[in-house]
Amino acid sequence: MLGVIVFAHGSRDPQWRLPVEAVAREIQTQAPEARVGCAYLELSEPDLPSCARSLIDQGAREVRVLPLFFGMGKHAREDLPVLIQQLREQHPDVRFECLPAAGEHPALTRLLADIAIGKAP
């Protein structure tokens, strides 16, 4: 079973979480058979290990992590790979895949350009 973690930096402001949670809801709508959760690097709960454990407890055996970072800064480039390696060591029977930072995806770049020039739906 597939698990997807929408992973973001985190904030003390509860309103900040709303778009992150909206992405998770959209994933769940498009893939109702998947287990989906949100996790945060800091300042918000749950953290990545807790979210992964929850999805694994629900039956996920493949977990994809979608980093909602605009670019490959220090968190995406250095911190996240360490966390993913720790998850692999803690759950050797689960396949973990860390996707590229969302902002690095050409489809998102095109969408943002479309929004800027008024072509987005």
PDB file of C-alpha atoms in Angstrom:
ATOM      1  CA  MET A   1       0.000   0.000   0.000  1.00  0.00           C
ATOM      2  CA  LEU A   2       1.181   3.497  -0.871  1.00  0.00           C
ATOM      3  CA  GLY A   3       1.698   6.183   1.740  1.00  0.00           C
ATOM      4  CA  VAL A   4       2.353   9.813   0.848  1.00  0.00           C
ATOM      5  CA  ILE A   5       3.778  12.395   3.212  1.00  0.00           C
ATOM      6  CA  VAL A   6       3.441  16.053   2.321  1.00  0.00           C
ATOM      7  CA  PHE A   7       6.504  17.481   4.057  1.00  0.00           C
ATOM      8  CA  ALA A   8       6.935  21.180   4.795  1.00  0.00           C
ATOM      9  CA  HIS A   9       9.027  23.428   7.006  1.00  0.00           C
ATOM     10  CA  GLY A  10       6.436  24.239   9.676  1.00  0.00           C
ATOM     11  CA  SER A  11       5.293  27.388  11.427  1.00  0.00           C
ATOM     12  CA  ARG A  12       3.801  28.437  14.746  1.00  0.00           C
ATOM     13  CA  ASP A  13       0.975  30.111  12.822  1.00  0.00           C
ATOM     14  CA  PRO A  14      -1.847  27.549  12.409  1.00  0.00           C
ATOM     15  CA  GLN A  15      -3.072  29.329   9.247  1.00  0.00           C
ATOM     16  CA  TRP A  16       0.248  28.508   7.586  1.00  0.00           C
ATOM     17  CA  ARG A  17      -0.677  24.803   7.527  1.00  0.00           C
ATOM     18  CA  LEU A  18      -3.834  25.261   5.443  1.00  0.00           C
ATOM     19  CA  PRO A  19      -2.240  25.044   1.970  1.00  0.00           C
ATOM     20  CA  VAL A  20      -0.096  22.087   3.049  1.00  0.00           C
ATOM     21  CA  GLU A  21      -3.186  20.256   4.268  1.00  0.00           C
ATOM     22  CA  ALA A  22      -5.011  21.204   1.055  1.00  0.00           C
ATOM     23  CA  VAL A  23      -2.312  19.410  -0.959  1.00  0.00           C
ATOM     24  CA  ALA A  24      -2.740  16.322   1.225  1.00  0.00           C
ATOM     25  CA  ARG A  25      -6.532  16.392   0.733  1.00  0.00           C
ATOM     26  CA  GLU A  26      -6.102  16.656  -3.033  1.00  0.00           C
ATOM     27  CA  ILE A  27      -3.726  13.669  -3.045  1.00  0.00           C
ATOM     28  CA  GLN A  28      -6.255  11.685  -1.006  1.00  0.00           C
ATOM     29  CA  THR A  29      -9.025  12.652  -3.451  1.00  0.00           C
ATOM     30  CA  GLN A  30      -6.970  11.569  -6.445  1.00  0.00           C
ATOM     31  CA  ALA A  31      -5.665   8.371  -4.787  1.00  0.00           C
ATOM     32  CA  PRO A  32      -8.311   7.257  -2.258  1.00  0.00           C
ATOM     33  CA  GLU A  33      -6.556   3.924  -1.752  1.00  0.00           C
ATOM     34  CA  ALA A  34      -3.384   5.654  -0.490  1.00  0.00           C
ATOM     35  CA  ARG A  35      -2.640   6.712   3.054  1.00  0.00           C
ATOM     36  CA  VAL A  36      -1.757  10.411   3.180  1.00  0.00           C
ATOM     37  CA  GLY A  37      -0.376  12.623   5.927  1.00  0.00           C
ATOM     38  CA  CYS A  38       1.404  15.902   6.549  1.00  0.00           C
ATOM     39  CA  ALA A  39       4.697  16.256   8.409  1.00  0.00           C
ATOM     40  CA  TYR A  40       6.821  19.219   9.395  1.00  0.00           C
ATOM     41  CA  LEU A  41      10.515  19.815   9.896  1.00  0.00           C
ATOM     42  CA  GLU A  42      10.024  22.104  12.885  1.00  0.00           C
ATOM     43  CA  LEU A  43       7.580  24.350  14.730  1.00  0.00           C
ATOM     44  CA  SER A  44       4.581  22.118  13.885  1.00  0.00           C
ATOM     45  CA  GLU A  45       3.405  18.598  14.563  1.00  0.00           C
ATOM     46  CA  PRO A  46       3.664  15.851  13.500  1.00  0.00           C
ATOM     47  CA  ASP A  47       7.297  15.431  12.624  1.00  0.00           C
ATOM     48  CA  LEU A  48       8.391  13.167   9.777  1.00  0.00           C
ATOM     49  CA  PRO A  49       9.113  10.035  11.880  1.00  0.00           C
ATOM     50  CA  SER A  50       5.722  10.268  13.627  1.00  0.00           C
ATOM     51  CA  CYS A  51       3.829  10.713  10.367  1.00  0.00           C
ATOM     52  CA  ALA A  52       5.704   7.837   8.725  1.00  0.00           C
ATOM     53  CA  ARG A  53       4.993   5.575  11.694  1.00  0.00           C
ATOM     54  CA  SER A  54       1.287   6.426  11.462  1.00  0.00           C
ATOM     55  CA  LEU A  55       1.127   5.575   7.748  1.00  0.00           C
ATOM     56  CA  ILE A  56       3.067   2.343   8.295  1.00  0.00           C
ATOM     57  CA  ASP A  57       0.685   1.407  11.118  1.00  0.00           C
ATOM     58  CA  GLN A  58      -2.138   1.913   8.601  1.00  0.00           C
ATOM     59  CA  GLY A  59      -0.498  -0.570   6.217  1.00  0.00           C
ATOM     60  CA  ALA A  60       1.761   1.550   3.999  1.00  0.00           C
ATOM     61  CA  ARG A  61       4.737  -0.400   2.673  1.00  0.00           C
ATOM     62  CA  GLU A  62       5.898   2.204   0.181  1.00  0.00           C
ATOM     63  CA  VAL A  63       6.147   5.789   1.426  1.00  0.00           C
ATOM     64  CA  ARG A  64       6.749   8.768  -0.854  1.00  0.00           C
ATOM     65  CA  VAL A  65       7.789  12.052   0.693  1.00  0.00           C
ATOM     66  CA  LEU A  66       6.803  15.197  -1.228  1.00  0.00           C
ATOM     67  CA  PRO A  67       8.913  18.120   0.036  1.00  0.00           C
ATOM     68  CA  LEU A  68       6.921  21.327  -0.306  1.00  0.00           C
ATOM     69  CA  PHE A  69       9.996  23.486  -0.648  1.00  0.00           C
ATOM     70  CA  PHE A  70      10.339  25.895  -3.525  1.00  0.00           C
ATOM     71  CA  GLY A  71      13.990  25.067  -4.107  1.00  0.00           C
ATOM     72  CA  MET A  72      16.757  22.750  -3.027  1.00  0.00           C
ATOM     73  CA  GLY A  73      17.908  24.757  -0.031  1.00  0.00           C
ATOM     74  CA  LYS A  74      19.659  23.362   3.014  1.00  0.00           C
ATOM     75  CA  HIS A  75      16.547  21.666   4.410  1.00  0.00           C
ATOM     76  CA  ALA A  76      15.810  19.785   1.194  1.00  0.00           C
ATOM     77  CA  ARG A  77      19.449  19.196   0.269  1.00  0.00           C
ATOM     78  CA  GLU A  78      20.924  18.257   3.665  1.00  0.00           C
ATOM     79  CA  ASP A  79      18.360  17.796   6.448  1.00  0.00           C
ATOM     80  CA  LEU A  80      15.758  15.754   4.586  1.00  0.00           C
ATOM     81  CA  PRO A  81      18.144  13.070   3.230  1.00  0.00           C
ATOM     82  CA  VAL A  82      19.341  12.420   6.800  1.00  0.00           C
ATOM     83  CA  LEU A  83      15.757  12.025   7.995  1.00  0.00           C
ATOM     84  CA  ILE A  84      14.928   9.686   5.093  1.00  0.00           C
ATOM     85  CA  GLN A  85      17.984   7.537   5.851  1.00  0.00           C
ATOM     86  CA  GLN A  86      16.927   7.304   9.504  1.00  0.00           C
ATOM     87  CA  LEU A  87      13.443   6.178   8.411  1.00  0.00           C
ATOM     88  CA  ARG A  88      14.977   3.498   6.175  1.00  0.00           C
ATOM     89  CA  GLU A  89      17.027   2.225   9.094  1.00  0.00           C
ATOM     90  CA  GLN A  90      14.054   2.256  11.486  1.00  0.00           C
ATOM     91  CA  HIS A  91      11.687   0.577   8.986  1.00  0.00           C
ATOM     92  CA  PRO A  92      13.797  -1.728   6.785  1.00  0.00           C
ATOM     93  CA  ASP A  93      10.703  -3.493   5.424  1.00  0.00           C
ATOM     94  CA  VAL A  94       9.285  -0.245   3.995  1.00  0.00           C
ATOM     95  CA  ARG A  95      10.415   1.402   0.763  1.00  0.00           C
ATOM     96  CA  PHE A  96      10.950   5.162   1.180  1.00  0.00           C
ATOM     97  CA  GLU A  97      11.188   7.495  -1.804  1.00  0.00           C
ATOM     98  CA  CYS A  98      11.988  11.168  -1.445  1.00  0.00           C
ATOM     99  CA  LEU A  99      10.658  13.158  -4.375  1.00  0.00           C
ATOM    100  CA  PRO A 100      12.380  16.320  -5.615  1.00  0.00           C
ATOM    101  CA  ALA A 101      11.406  19.608  -3.981  1.00  0.00           C
ATOM    102  CA  ALA A 102       8.053  20.702  -5.403  1.00  0.00           C
ATOM    103  CA  GLY A 103       9.481  23.961  -6.718  1.00  0.00           C
ATOM    104  CA  GLU A 104      11.977  22.030  -8.842  1.00  0.00           C
ATOM    105  CA  HIS A 105       9.204  20.326 -10.853  1.00  0.00           C
ATOM    106  CA  PRO A 106       8.725  21.737 -14.388  1.00  0.00           C
ATOM    107  CA  ALA A 107       4.928  21.345 -14.139  1.00  0.00           C
ATOM    108  CA  LEU A 108       4.846  23.660 -11.117  1.00  0.00           C
ATOM    109  CA  THR A 109       7.081  26.167 -12.882  1.00  0.00           C
ATOM    110  CA  ARG A 110       4.661  26.201 -15.843  1.00  0.00           C
ATOM    111  CA  LEU A 111       1.634  26.510 -13.543  1.00  0.00           C
ATOM    112  CA  LEU A 112       3.150  29.477 -11.712  1.00  0.00           C
ATOM    113  CA  ALA A 113       3.905  31.158 -15.031  1.00  0.00           C
ATOM    114  CA  ASP A 114       0.325  30.506 -16.157  1.00  0.00           C
ATOM    115  CA  ILE A 115      -0.992  32.043 -12.934  1.00  0.00           C
ATOM    116  CA  ALA A 116       1.220  35.103 -13.392  1.00  0.00           C
ATOM    117  CA  ILE A 117       0.013  35.793 -16.939  1.00  0.00           C
ATOM    118  CA  GLY A 118      -3.627  34.860 -16.307  1.00  0.00           C
ATOM    119  CA  LYS A 119      -3.759  31.548 -18.174  1.00  0.00           C
ATOM    120  CA  ALA A 120      -4.375  29.276 -15.168  1.00  0.00           C
ATOM    121  CA  PRO A 121      -7.856  27.775 -14.840  1.00  0.00           C
TER     122      PRO A 121
END
